[in-house]
Each structure stands twice: as C-alpha cells, then as structure tokens.
Coordinates of C-alpha atoms in Angstrom, one line a residue:
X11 CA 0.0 0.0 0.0
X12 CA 2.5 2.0 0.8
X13 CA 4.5 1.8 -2.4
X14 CA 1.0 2.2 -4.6
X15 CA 0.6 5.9 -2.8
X16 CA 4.3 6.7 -3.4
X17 CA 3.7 6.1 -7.2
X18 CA -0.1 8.2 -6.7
X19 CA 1.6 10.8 -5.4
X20 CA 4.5 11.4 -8.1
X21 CA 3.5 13.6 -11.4
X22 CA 3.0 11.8 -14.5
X23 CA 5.8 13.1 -17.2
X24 CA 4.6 14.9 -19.9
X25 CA 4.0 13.4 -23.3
X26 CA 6.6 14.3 -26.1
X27 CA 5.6 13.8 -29.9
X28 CA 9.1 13.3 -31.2
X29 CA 9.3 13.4 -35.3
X30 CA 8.5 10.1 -35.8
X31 CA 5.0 10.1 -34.2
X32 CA 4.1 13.1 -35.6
X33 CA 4.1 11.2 -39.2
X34 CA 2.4 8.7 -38.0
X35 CA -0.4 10.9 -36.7
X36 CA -0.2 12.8 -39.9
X37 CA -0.5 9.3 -41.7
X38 CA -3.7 8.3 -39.6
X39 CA -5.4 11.8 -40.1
X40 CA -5.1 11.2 -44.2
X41 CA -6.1 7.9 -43.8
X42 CA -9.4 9.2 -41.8
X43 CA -10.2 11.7 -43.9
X44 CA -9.9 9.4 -47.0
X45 CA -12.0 7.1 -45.5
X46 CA -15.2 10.1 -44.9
X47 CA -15.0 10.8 -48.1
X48 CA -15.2 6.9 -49.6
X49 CA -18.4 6.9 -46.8
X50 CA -19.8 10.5 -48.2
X51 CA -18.7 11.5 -51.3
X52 CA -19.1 15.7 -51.9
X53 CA -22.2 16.6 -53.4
X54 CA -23.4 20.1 -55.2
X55 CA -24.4 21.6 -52.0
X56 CA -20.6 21.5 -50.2
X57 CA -19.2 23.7 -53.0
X58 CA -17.5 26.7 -50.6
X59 CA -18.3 29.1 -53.4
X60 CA -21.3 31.7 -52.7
X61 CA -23.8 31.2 -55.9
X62 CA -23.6 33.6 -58.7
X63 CA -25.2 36.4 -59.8
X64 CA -26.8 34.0 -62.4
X65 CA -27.4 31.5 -59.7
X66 CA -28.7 34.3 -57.5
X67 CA -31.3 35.6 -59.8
X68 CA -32.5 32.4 -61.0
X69 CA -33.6 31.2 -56.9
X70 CA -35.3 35.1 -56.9
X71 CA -37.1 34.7 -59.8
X72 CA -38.1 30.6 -58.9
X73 CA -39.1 32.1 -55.5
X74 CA -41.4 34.7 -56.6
X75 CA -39.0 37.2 -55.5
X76 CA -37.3 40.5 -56.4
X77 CA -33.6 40.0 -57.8
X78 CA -30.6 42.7 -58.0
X79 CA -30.6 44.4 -61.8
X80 CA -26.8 43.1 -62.0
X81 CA -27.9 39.7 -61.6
X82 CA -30.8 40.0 -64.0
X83 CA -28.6 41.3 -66.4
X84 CA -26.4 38.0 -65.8
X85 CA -29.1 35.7 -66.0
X86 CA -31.0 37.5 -69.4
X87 CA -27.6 37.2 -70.9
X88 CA -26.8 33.6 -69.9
X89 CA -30.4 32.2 -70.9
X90 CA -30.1 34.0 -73.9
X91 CA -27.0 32.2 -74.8
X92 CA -28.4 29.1 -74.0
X93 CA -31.6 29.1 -76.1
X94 CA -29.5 30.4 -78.9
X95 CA -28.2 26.5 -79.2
X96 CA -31.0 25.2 -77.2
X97 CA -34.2 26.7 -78.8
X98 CA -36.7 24.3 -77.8
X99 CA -36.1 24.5 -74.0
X100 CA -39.5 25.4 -72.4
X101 CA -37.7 25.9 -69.2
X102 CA -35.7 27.7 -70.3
X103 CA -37.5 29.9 -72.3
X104 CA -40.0 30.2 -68.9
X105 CA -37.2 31.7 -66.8
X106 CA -36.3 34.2 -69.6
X107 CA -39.9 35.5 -69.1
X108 CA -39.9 35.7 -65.7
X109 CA -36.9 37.7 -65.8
X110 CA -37.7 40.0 -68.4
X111 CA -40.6 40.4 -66.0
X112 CA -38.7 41.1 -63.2
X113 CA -36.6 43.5 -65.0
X114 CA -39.8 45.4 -66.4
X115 CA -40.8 45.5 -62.7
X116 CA -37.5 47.0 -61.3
X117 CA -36.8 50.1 -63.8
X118 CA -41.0 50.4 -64.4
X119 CA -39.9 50.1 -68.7
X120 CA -42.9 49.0 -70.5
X121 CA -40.3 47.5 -72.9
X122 CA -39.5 44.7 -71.4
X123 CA -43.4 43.3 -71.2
X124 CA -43.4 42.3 -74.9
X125 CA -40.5 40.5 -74.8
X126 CA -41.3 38.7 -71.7
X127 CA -45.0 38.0 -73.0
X128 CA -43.0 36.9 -76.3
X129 CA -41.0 34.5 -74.2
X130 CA -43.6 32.6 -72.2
X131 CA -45.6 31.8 -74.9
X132 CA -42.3 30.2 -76.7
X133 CA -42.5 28.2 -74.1
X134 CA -46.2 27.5 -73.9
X135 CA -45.7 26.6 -77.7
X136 CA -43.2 23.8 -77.2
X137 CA -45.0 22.6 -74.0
X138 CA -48.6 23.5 -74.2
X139 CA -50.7 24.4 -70.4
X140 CA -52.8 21.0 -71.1
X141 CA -49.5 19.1 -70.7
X142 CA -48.8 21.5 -67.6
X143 CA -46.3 23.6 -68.1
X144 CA -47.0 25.6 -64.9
X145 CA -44.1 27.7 -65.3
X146 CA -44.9 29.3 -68.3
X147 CA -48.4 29.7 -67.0
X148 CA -47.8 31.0 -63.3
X149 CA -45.7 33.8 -65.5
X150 CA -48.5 34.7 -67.9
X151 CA -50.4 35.5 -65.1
X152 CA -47.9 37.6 -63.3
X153 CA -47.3 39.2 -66.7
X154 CA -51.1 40.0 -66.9
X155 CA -50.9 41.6 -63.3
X156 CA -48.3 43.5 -63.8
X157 CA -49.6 45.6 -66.5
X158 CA -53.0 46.0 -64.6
X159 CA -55.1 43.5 -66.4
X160 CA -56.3 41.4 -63.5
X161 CA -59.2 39.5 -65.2
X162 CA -56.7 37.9 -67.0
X163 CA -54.2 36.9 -64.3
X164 CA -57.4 35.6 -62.5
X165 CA -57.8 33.4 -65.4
X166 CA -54.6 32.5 -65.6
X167 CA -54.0 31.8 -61.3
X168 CA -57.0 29.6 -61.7
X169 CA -56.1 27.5 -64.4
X170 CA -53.2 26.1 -62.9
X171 CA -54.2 26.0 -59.4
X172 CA -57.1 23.6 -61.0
X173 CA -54.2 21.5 -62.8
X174 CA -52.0 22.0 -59.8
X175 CA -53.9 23.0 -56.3
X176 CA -50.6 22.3 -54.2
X177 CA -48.4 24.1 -56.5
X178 CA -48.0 27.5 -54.4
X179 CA -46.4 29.3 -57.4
X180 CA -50.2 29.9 -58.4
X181 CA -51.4 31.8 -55.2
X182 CA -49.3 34.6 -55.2
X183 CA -50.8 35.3 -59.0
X184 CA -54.2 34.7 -57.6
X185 CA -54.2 37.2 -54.5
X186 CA -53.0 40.1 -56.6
X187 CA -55.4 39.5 -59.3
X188 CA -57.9 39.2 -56.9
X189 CA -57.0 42.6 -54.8
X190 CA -56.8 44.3 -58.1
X191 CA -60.4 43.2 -58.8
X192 CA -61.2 44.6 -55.9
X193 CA -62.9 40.6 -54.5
X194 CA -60.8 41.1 -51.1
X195 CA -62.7 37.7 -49.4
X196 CA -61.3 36.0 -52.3
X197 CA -57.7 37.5 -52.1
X198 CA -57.6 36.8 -48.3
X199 CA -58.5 32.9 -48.9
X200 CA -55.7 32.5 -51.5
X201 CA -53.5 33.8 -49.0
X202 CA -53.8 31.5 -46.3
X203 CA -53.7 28.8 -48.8
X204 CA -50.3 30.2 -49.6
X205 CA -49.3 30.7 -46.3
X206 CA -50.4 26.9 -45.9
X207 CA -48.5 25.8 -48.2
X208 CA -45.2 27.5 -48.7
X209 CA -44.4 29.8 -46.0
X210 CA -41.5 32.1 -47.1
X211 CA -40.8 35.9 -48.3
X212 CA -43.2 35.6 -50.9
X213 CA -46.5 34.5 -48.7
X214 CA -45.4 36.8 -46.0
X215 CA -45.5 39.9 -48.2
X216 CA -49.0 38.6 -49.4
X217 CA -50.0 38.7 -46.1
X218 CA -48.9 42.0 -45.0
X219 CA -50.4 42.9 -48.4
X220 CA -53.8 41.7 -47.3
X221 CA -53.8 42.6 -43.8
X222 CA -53.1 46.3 -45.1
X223 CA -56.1 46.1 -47.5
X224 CA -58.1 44.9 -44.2
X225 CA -57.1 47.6 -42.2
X226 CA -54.7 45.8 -39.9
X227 CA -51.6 47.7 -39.6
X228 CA -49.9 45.7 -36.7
X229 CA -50.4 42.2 -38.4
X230 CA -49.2 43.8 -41.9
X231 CA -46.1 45.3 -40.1
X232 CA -45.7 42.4 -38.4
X233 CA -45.8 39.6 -41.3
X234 CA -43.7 42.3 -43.4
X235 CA -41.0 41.1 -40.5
X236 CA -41.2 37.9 -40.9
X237 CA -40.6 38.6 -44.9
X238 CA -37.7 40.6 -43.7
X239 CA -36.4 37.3 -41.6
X240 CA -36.9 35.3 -45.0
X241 CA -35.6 37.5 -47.5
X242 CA -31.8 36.2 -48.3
X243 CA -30.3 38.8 -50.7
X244 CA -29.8 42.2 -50.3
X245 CA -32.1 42.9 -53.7
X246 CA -34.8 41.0 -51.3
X247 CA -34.2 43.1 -48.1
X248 CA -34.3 46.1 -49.9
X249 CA -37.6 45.4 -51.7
X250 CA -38.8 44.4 -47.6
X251 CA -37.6 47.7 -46.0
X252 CA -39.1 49.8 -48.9
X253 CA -42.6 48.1 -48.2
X254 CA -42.2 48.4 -44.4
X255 CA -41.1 52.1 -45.2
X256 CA -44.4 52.6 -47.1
X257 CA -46.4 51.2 -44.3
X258 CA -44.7 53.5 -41.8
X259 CA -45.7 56.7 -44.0
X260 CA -49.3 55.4 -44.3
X261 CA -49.5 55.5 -40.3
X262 CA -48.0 59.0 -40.6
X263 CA -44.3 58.0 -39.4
X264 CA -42.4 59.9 -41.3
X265 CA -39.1 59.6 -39.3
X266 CA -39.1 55.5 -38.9
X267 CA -40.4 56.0 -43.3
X268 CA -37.2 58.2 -44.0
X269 CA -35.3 55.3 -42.5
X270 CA -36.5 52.2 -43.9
X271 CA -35.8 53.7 -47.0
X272 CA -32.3 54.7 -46.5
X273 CA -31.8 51.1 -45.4
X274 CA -33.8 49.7 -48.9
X275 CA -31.3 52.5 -50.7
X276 CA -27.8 51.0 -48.5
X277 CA -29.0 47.3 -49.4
X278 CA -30.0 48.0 -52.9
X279 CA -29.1 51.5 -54.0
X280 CA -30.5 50.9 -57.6
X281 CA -34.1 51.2 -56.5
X282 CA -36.3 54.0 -58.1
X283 CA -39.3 53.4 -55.5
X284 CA -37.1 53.3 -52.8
X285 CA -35.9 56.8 -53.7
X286 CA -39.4 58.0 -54.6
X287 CA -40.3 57.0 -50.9
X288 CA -37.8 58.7 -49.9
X289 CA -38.4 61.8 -51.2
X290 CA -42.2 61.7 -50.1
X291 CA -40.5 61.0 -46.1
X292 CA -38.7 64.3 -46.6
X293 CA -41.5 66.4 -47.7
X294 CA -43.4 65.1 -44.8
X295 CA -40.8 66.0 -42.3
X296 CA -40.3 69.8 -44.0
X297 CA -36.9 68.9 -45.8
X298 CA -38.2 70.0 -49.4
X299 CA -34.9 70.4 -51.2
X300 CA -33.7 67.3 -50.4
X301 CA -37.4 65.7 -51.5
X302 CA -37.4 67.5 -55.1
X303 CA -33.8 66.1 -55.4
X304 CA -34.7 62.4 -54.6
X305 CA -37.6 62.9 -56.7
X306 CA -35.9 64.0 -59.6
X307 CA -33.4 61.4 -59.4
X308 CA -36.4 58.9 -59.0
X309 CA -37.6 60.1 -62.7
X310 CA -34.7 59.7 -64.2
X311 CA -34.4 55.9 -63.6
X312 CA -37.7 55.1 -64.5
X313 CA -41.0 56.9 -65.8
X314 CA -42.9 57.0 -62.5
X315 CA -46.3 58.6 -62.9
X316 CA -47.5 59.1 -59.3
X317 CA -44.3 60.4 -58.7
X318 CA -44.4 63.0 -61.4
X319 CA -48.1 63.7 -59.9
X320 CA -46.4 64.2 -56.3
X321 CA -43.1 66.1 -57.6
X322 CA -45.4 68.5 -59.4
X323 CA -48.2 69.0 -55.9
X324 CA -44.9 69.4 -53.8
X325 CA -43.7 72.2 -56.2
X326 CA -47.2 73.8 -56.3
X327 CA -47.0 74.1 -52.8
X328 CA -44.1 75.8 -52.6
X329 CA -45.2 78.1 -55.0
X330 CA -42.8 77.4 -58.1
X331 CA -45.8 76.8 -60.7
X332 CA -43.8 77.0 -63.8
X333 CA -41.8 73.8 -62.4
X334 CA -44.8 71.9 -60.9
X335 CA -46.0 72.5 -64.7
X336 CA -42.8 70.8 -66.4
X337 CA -43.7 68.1 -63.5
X338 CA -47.4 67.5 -64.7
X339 CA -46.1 67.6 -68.6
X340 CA -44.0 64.7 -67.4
X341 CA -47.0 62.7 -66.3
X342 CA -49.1 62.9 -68.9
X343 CA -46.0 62.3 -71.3
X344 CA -45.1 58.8 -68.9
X345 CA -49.0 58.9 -69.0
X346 CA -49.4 58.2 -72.7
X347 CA -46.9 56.3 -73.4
X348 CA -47.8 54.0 -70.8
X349 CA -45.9 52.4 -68.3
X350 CA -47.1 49.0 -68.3
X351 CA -49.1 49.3 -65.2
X352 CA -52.6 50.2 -66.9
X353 CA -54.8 49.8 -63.8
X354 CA -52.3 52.3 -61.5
X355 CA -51.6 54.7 -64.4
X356 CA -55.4 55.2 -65.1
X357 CA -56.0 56.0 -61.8
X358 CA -53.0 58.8 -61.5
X359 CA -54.0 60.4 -64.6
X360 CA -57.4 60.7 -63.5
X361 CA -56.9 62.1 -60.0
X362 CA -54.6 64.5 -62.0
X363 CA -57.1 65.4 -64.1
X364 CA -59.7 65.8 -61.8
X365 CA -57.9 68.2 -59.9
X366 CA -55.4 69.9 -62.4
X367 CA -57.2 69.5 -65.9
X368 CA -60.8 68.2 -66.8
X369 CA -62.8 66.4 -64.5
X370 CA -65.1 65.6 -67.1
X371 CA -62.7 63.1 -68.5
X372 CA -61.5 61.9 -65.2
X373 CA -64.7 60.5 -64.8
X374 CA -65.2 59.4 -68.4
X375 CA -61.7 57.5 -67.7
X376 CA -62.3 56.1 -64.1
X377 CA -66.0 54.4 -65.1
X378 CA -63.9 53.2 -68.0
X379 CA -61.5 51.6 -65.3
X380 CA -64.3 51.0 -62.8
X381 CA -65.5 48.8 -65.4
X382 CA -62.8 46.2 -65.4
X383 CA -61.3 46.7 -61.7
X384 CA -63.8 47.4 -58.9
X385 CA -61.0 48.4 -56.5
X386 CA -60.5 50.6 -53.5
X387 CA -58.2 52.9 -55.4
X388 CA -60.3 52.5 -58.5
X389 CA -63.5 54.0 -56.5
X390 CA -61.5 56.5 -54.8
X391 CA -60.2 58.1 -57.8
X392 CA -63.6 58.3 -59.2
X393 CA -65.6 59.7 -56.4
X394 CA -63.4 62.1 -56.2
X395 CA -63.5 63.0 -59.8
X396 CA -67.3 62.8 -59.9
X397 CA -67.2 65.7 -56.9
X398 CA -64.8 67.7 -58.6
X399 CA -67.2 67.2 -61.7
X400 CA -70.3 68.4 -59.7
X401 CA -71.7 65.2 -58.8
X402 CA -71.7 65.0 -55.0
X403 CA -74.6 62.2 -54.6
X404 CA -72.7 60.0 -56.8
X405 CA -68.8 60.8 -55.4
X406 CA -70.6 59.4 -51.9
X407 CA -71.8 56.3 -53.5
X408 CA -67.8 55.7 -54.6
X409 CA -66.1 57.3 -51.8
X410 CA -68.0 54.8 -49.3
X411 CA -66.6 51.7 -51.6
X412 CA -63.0 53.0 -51.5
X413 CA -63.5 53.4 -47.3
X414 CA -65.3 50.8 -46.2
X415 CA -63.5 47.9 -46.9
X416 CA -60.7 48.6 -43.7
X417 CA -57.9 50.2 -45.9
X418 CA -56.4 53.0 -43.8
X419 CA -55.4 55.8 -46.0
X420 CA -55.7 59.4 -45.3
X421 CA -56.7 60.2 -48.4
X422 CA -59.4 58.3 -49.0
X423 CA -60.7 59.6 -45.3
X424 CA -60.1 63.1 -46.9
X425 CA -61.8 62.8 -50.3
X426 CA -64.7 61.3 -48.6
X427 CA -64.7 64.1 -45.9
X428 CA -64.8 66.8 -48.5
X429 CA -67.9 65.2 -50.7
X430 CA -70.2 64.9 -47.1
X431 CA -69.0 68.9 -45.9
X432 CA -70.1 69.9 -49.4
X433 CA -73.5 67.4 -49.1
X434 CA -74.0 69.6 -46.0
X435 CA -73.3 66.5 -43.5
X436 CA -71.3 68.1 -41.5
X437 CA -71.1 65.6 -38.9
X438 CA -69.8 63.1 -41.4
X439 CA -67.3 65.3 -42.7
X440 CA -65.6 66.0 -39.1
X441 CA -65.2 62.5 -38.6
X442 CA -63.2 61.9 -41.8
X443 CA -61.1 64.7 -41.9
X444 CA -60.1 64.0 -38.5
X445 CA -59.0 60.5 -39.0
X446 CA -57.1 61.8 -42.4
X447 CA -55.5 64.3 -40.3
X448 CA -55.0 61.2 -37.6
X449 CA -54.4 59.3 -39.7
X450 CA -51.2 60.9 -41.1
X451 CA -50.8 65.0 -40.7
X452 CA -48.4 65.3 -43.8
X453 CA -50.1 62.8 -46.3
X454 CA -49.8 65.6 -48.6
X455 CA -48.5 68.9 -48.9
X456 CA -51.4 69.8 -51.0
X457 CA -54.2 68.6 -49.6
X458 CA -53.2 67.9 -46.3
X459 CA -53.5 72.1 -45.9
X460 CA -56.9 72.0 -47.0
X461 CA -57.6 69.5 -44.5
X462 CA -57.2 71.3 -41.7
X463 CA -58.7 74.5 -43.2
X464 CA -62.1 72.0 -44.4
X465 CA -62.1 70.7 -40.9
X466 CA -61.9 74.2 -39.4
X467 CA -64.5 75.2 -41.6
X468 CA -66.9 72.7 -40.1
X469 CA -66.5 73.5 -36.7
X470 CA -66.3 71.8 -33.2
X471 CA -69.9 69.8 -32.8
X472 CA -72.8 71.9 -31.0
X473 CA -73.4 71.3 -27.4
X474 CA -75.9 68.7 -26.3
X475 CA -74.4 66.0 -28.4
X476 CA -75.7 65.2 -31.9
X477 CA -78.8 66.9 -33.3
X478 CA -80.7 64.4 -34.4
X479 CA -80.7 63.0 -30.8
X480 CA -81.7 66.2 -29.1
X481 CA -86.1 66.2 -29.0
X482 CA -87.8 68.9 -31.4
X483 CA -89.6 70.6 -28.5
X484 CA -88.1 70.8 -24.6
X485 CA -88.7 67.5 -22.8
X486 CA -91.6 67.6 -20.2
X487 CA -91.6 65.9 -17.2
X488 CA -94.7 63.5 -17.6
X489 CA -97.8 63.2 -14.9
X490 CA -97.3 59.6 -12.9
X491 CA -100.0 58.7 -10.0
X492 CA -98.5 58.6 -6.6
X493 CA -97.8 55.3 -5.6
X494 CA -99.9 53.9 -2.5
X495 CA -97.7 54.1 0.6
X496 CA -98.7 51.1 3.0
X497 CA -98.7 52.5 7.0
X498 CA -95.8 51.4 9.1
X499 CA -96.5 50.1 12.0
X500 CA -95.6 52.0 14.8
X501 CA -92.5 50.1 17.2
X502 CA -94.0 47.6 20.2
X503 CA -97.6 47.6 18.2
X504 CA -99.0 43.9 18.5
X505 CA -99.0 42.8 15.4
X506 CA -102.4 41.2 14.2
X507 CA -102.9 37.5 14.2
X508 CA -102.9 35.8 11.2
X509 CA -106.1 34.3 10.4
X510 CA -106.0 30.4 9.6
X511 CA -106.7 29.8 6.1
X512 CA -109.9 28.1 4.9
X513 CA -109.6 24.6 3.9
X514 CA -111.1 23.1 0.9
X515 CA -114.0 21.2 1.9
X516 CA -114.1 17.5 0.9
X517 CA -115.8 15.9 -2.1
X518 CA -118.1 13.2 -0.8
X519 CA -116.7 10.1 -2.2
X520 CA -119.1 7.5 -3.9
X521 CA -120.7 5.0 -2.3
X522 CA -119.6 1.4 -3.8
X523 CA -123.2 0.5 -3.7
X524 CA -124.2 3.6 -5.9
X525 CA -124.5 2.3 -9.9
X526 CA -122.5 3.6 -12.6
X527 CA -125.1 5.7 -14.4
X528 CA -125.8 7.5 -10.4
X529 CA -122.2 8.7 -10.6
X530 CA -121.9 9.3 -14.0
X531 CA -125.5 11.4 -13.3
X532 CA -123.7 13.0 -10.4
X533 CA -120.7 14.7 -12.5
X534 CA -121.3 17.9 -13.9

C-alpha cells in the first residue's frame, strides 16, 4: 500500500511527440479523412463558393422574388445564350420571361413586357398548359398583373391551381389578381392557402399585403418582419424595407419612413421606388430640397407617374408653378406612353385630371376603369373625380366603396370628408377629416393644408351631443299617479294575528253500492 501511494503521489511526465510520431499521426489523419470521403462522397451543395449572380437571380425569380438588376442582367444574358443552341427549351425559355418580367418590374420600362410576353408563350408553344407547363403559366399570369389587367391573371392563377392546387407558385398570382379586382374575401383565402402551403418571403408579403387592404396595420407590419427574416439577398431586403417604409408613412411616421428607406437605398441602392419613398418621407418631415432632389433622381431611372403627380403637388406648394407644370407635362407624357401598369396609371392620370385638368374626362376614364377593376383605389379616384365634376350624390356612393372595406389611408378619409362637408353632413365630414388628419398629418402637402382648413370650416360639434338625438320641443316631465304608501306600523304595536286559512272542503266520495249511471248522473 505503501509503495501504490508513493507512485499516486509522483507527477506523470509529460508526453513528447518526437518526429517520428508526428508522421504517424499525420498518416492516420489522411487515412481518416480518405476514409469520410469513400463513406460520403461531396455533393453540389458543399461547393464553398457563394452562388452567382446568375445562380442568385434564377432562386429570386423561382421564388417569386425581387432580384438585384446586376444579376438579371447575368441571367437574361446567360439564358439567352443558351436558347440560342437550345431553342426548344420550355424551361428555359420560362425563366427568360420571368426575368424580363422582373426586370420590367424594377426600372417600371414597358419595354421589357413584350419581350417577356414573347418569351412565355415560346414556351407554352413547345409545352402547351394542357400538358402542364406551370411555369410558363404562373408567368403569364404575373405578366397579366403586372400591366394591370387582373381579369386575366385571375384566369390564368385559376387554371393552374385547377391542374395543380398544391403548387404554391399559383397563389401569389391569384391574390393580386384578386386585390386588383377589388374581390378582397377571395384574395384573403388564396393567402392563407399560400401561407399553408409555402411559407416564405413571398406569402409573407401577401399577407402583409392583405392585412393592409383589411385595415390591420400591426399584423401587416408584423408579417412584413417575418418577410424581412426570409428574405436572403440584399435585392430582397431592400424590396422588404421599402414596403415596411411605405407602411410606416401610411401611419404618418415619417421619421421610422425616411429610415426604412435609407436602409432599402444602402441594401439595394439601384431602386427607383425606394428613392421616390424617400423623397415623399422628406416632404413630410419639411426637408423639401432634399425631396425634389430624390424625386428628380427617381424620374430619371424610370418613368414613374404618381411620382411626377407628387413632384409637381410638392412644387405647387411651394409656390414654383412654372416647375410643378414641367412636372405635370412629365406625367401625362409617362401617362401616354404608358408604363405597363394600366390599372395604376389610369388612376393617376385621373386624380390628375380631376384636380389639375378636366374632370369631365377623369370620370369618363375612371368608369372606363371602374369597369374592369372594382378596387379601393379605382373607387376613390372616381368619387373624387365625380365631386370635382359636380356630382356630389354620386362621389358618396364611390367614396363609401374605397373606405369601407378597412384600408387606412388618409386620403381616401379626406376625399370622402370633403364630398359629405359639401352634401351639408357636417357631422360626417368632421369624422373623416379627423381621422385623415390622424391618420397621417403630412399625407400631402397639397391637400393635407386643406384638410385642416375643411375641418376648421366645419366647426367643433354643438353642445348637447348630436342633433338628431336632441327632442324637437323641450322634454316635459310626464304626470305619474302617486304610488300607495302602506302605513308602518308604529315600534311595540301587536302585530295582528294571522287568520288560519280556509280549507277546501271535501268531495263526498261514492258510495260502492251507488251504480254507474248515479255517478256518471252526479258529475257535472
């Protein structure tokens, strides 16, 4: 015992790797390694390489989501090699669509519709849509809402979600077509079917489109941060952070607008609507040099309309009229050339018209549209072009479509609060000019001024509370009979003895001797 604590007790010496055992551990490490890689060969995922801008574009544009202009670029070029020695690639002439789409999308060029129009139905040619080529089909449709024809990206949605209902690709086609129809039950179901399906950057940012359109700012916030938490590229997070900028401005935040745009603009500084936003955040927070700067810049990349429309109300209101002019001459030139976006570009023009040129064709234009697209905007634009026309009863028959549905914009709340001051409702009118003005004080620096001088105009509500609750002559107090008071009795009075109740006297029963016709004789 003594000897085995002597040896506990001395240190162990310390282990020396001379030259030789370090080969030798060398030699087992390779052989290890070799042997992992007999097990597991490398497959195409372990390349160390990040994907290319080719690779990059193609996953954006398979994903339903936006891509950076450099790596469209890459993949229009490589495709377009390709199907010059591969002509009768479907597939490949399907993603050449959907980028030329994407492309038409991110610098707002009508150009680029025909030849992505041209492309798709190459490929529809060599695979028709009864042998499914949902590819080729999904992009039709998004084709047919992106220049504002809806009907036909309904059609389109619901084809291949009949051929296909678990393909998600065709949900995100059918909830635009169906907000741009203005059938918002519809567009809300397709959602959560899409949600249901595929959850990712491109359901979330349907959601947060619908919940918008419903009027439910914290859930569209909200999902808009889960599509931020999805989105992988910086062409995606910029696309996020301009939409969550544009819902910050519709709550009236200018401040957190201005700098979720600056953030889209770091990520992704090749953005036009990005720069538009934030040019609108700076004439809300009184920085108007800076704003007619951004949105000069925002023209030049791309004809823009409702940015020429809100370049040239921001120089009217500043007083330089000859420039606001140049502005409008921009609009109408974008205007008839077209952008692509037919739906959004008729309703510009219109509110344009209605309030800088001829209301008589704003509303000849808007029932056009109002035709084909019974949407929010749609009705907004034309109530308010029927009021500026003279037609009061029939602006409040549209102005009530474009508010009730839940959609929290200030000017809808404003257009509808000026058609009920001048219908003499002034009740009606204070309500809705207020919650424009709550809504967001600087939605415009045009109108949000006559806002506030409409609202003044109508006055704080009389006393007494509403009129038609106050009685025509002065209320009367009516006659009632006195009620009968029962004496108290006075303290230590006997009280009176309770009389025994009367019981009910007793039938005589009948005798068993008595005959049945006697007791039938004795009943009454």
């Amino acid at each position: 015992m003594d000897r085995i604590d002597n040896e506990a007790r001395q240190v162990a010496p310390y282990a020396a790797f001379t030259g030789r055992k370090t080969l030798v551990a060398a030699a087992v490490a390779v052989v290890l390694i070799a042997g992992a890689l007999l097990v597991r060969p490398a497959g195409q995922g372990d390349d160390p390489r990040p994907p290319g801008p080719t690779q990059r574009a193609a996953s954006a544009v398979g994903r339903g989501a936006p891509a950076a202009a450099v790596d469209l670029s890459a993949l229009i070029a490589d495709r377009e090699r390709w199907l010059g020695s591969h002509p009768r690639d479907d597939g490949a002439w399907s993603v050449l669509g959907a980028a030329y789409l994407e492309q038409a999308r991110r610098s707002a060029g009508p150009a680029w519709f025909p030849k992505a129009e041209k492309a798709l139905k190459r490929s529809l040619e060599l695979r028709p849509a009864e042998k499914g080529n949902h590819d080729a089909m999904t992009g039709m449709g998004a084709l047919a809402n992106a220049r504002g024809d809806f009907g036909t990206g309904k059609r389109w949605g619901e084809l291949v979600r009949a051929q296909a209902p678990q393909r998600w690709t065709a949900y995100p086609v059918l909830v635009d077509a169906y907000t741009g129809l203005g059938d918002y039950k519809a567009a809300e179901k397709a959602m959560e079917r899409l949600v249901e399906l595929r959850p990712g950057l491109a359901a979330f940012m349907r959601a947060s489109q619908v919940y918008r359109d419903r009027g439910w700012r914290e859930d569209a916030a909200l999902s808009m941060e889960h599509a931020a938490g999805a989105a992988r590229t910086p062409a995606e997070k910029a696309y996020v952070m301009y939409r969550l900028g544009e819902l910050a401005w519709e709550r009236g935040e200018a401040a957190a607008a201005l700098r979720q745009f600056e953030a889209a603009l770091r990520a992704d500084p090749g953005r036009a609507d990005a720069l538009g936003g934030r040019a609108r955040a700076l004439a809300g927070l009184g920085r108007s040099g800076e704003a007619v700067r951004d949105y000069r810049m925002a023209l030049g990349r791309g004809s823009a309309p409702r940015l020429a429309l809100e370049l040239g109300e921001l120089l009217e209101s500043l007083g330089r009229d000859d420039e606001a002019k140049e502005a409008y001459a921009v609009l109408q030139a974008a205007a008839s050339r077209g952008s692509g976006r037919a739906a959004e570009d008729q309703v510009v023009l219109g509110l344009f018209e209605a309030d800088h040129g001829d209301p008589a064709d704003a509303v000849r234009r808007l029932t056009a549209e109002w035709s084909r697209h019974k949407s929010m905007q749609v009705a907004d634009a034309l109530g308010w072009a029927l009021h500026r026309a003279g037609d009061d009863e029939g602006a409040l028959e549209y102005a009530k479509k474009a508010t009730e549905p839940g959609l929290r914009s200030a000017d809808f709340a404003y257009h509808r609060g000026i058609v009920e001051q001048a219908l003499g409702d002034g009740a009606s009118a204070r309500r809705h000019l207020e919650e424009a003005l709550r809504t967001n004080p600087v939605f415009s620096p045009v109108r949000a001024p006559l806002a506030k001088q409409a609202l003044a105009a109508v006055g704080e509500p009389p006393p007494g509370g509403p009129e038609n609750l106050r009685p025509p002559t002065p209320w009367v107090a009516p006659e009632l009979p006195e009620p009968v008071r029962k004496p108290t009795p006075k303290p230590g009075a006997a009280k009176p003895e309770a009389k025994p109740e009367a019981k009910p006297e007793a039938k005589p029963k009948p005798s068993a001797s008595a005959s049945p016709s006697a007791s039938a004789a004795a009943k009454p």
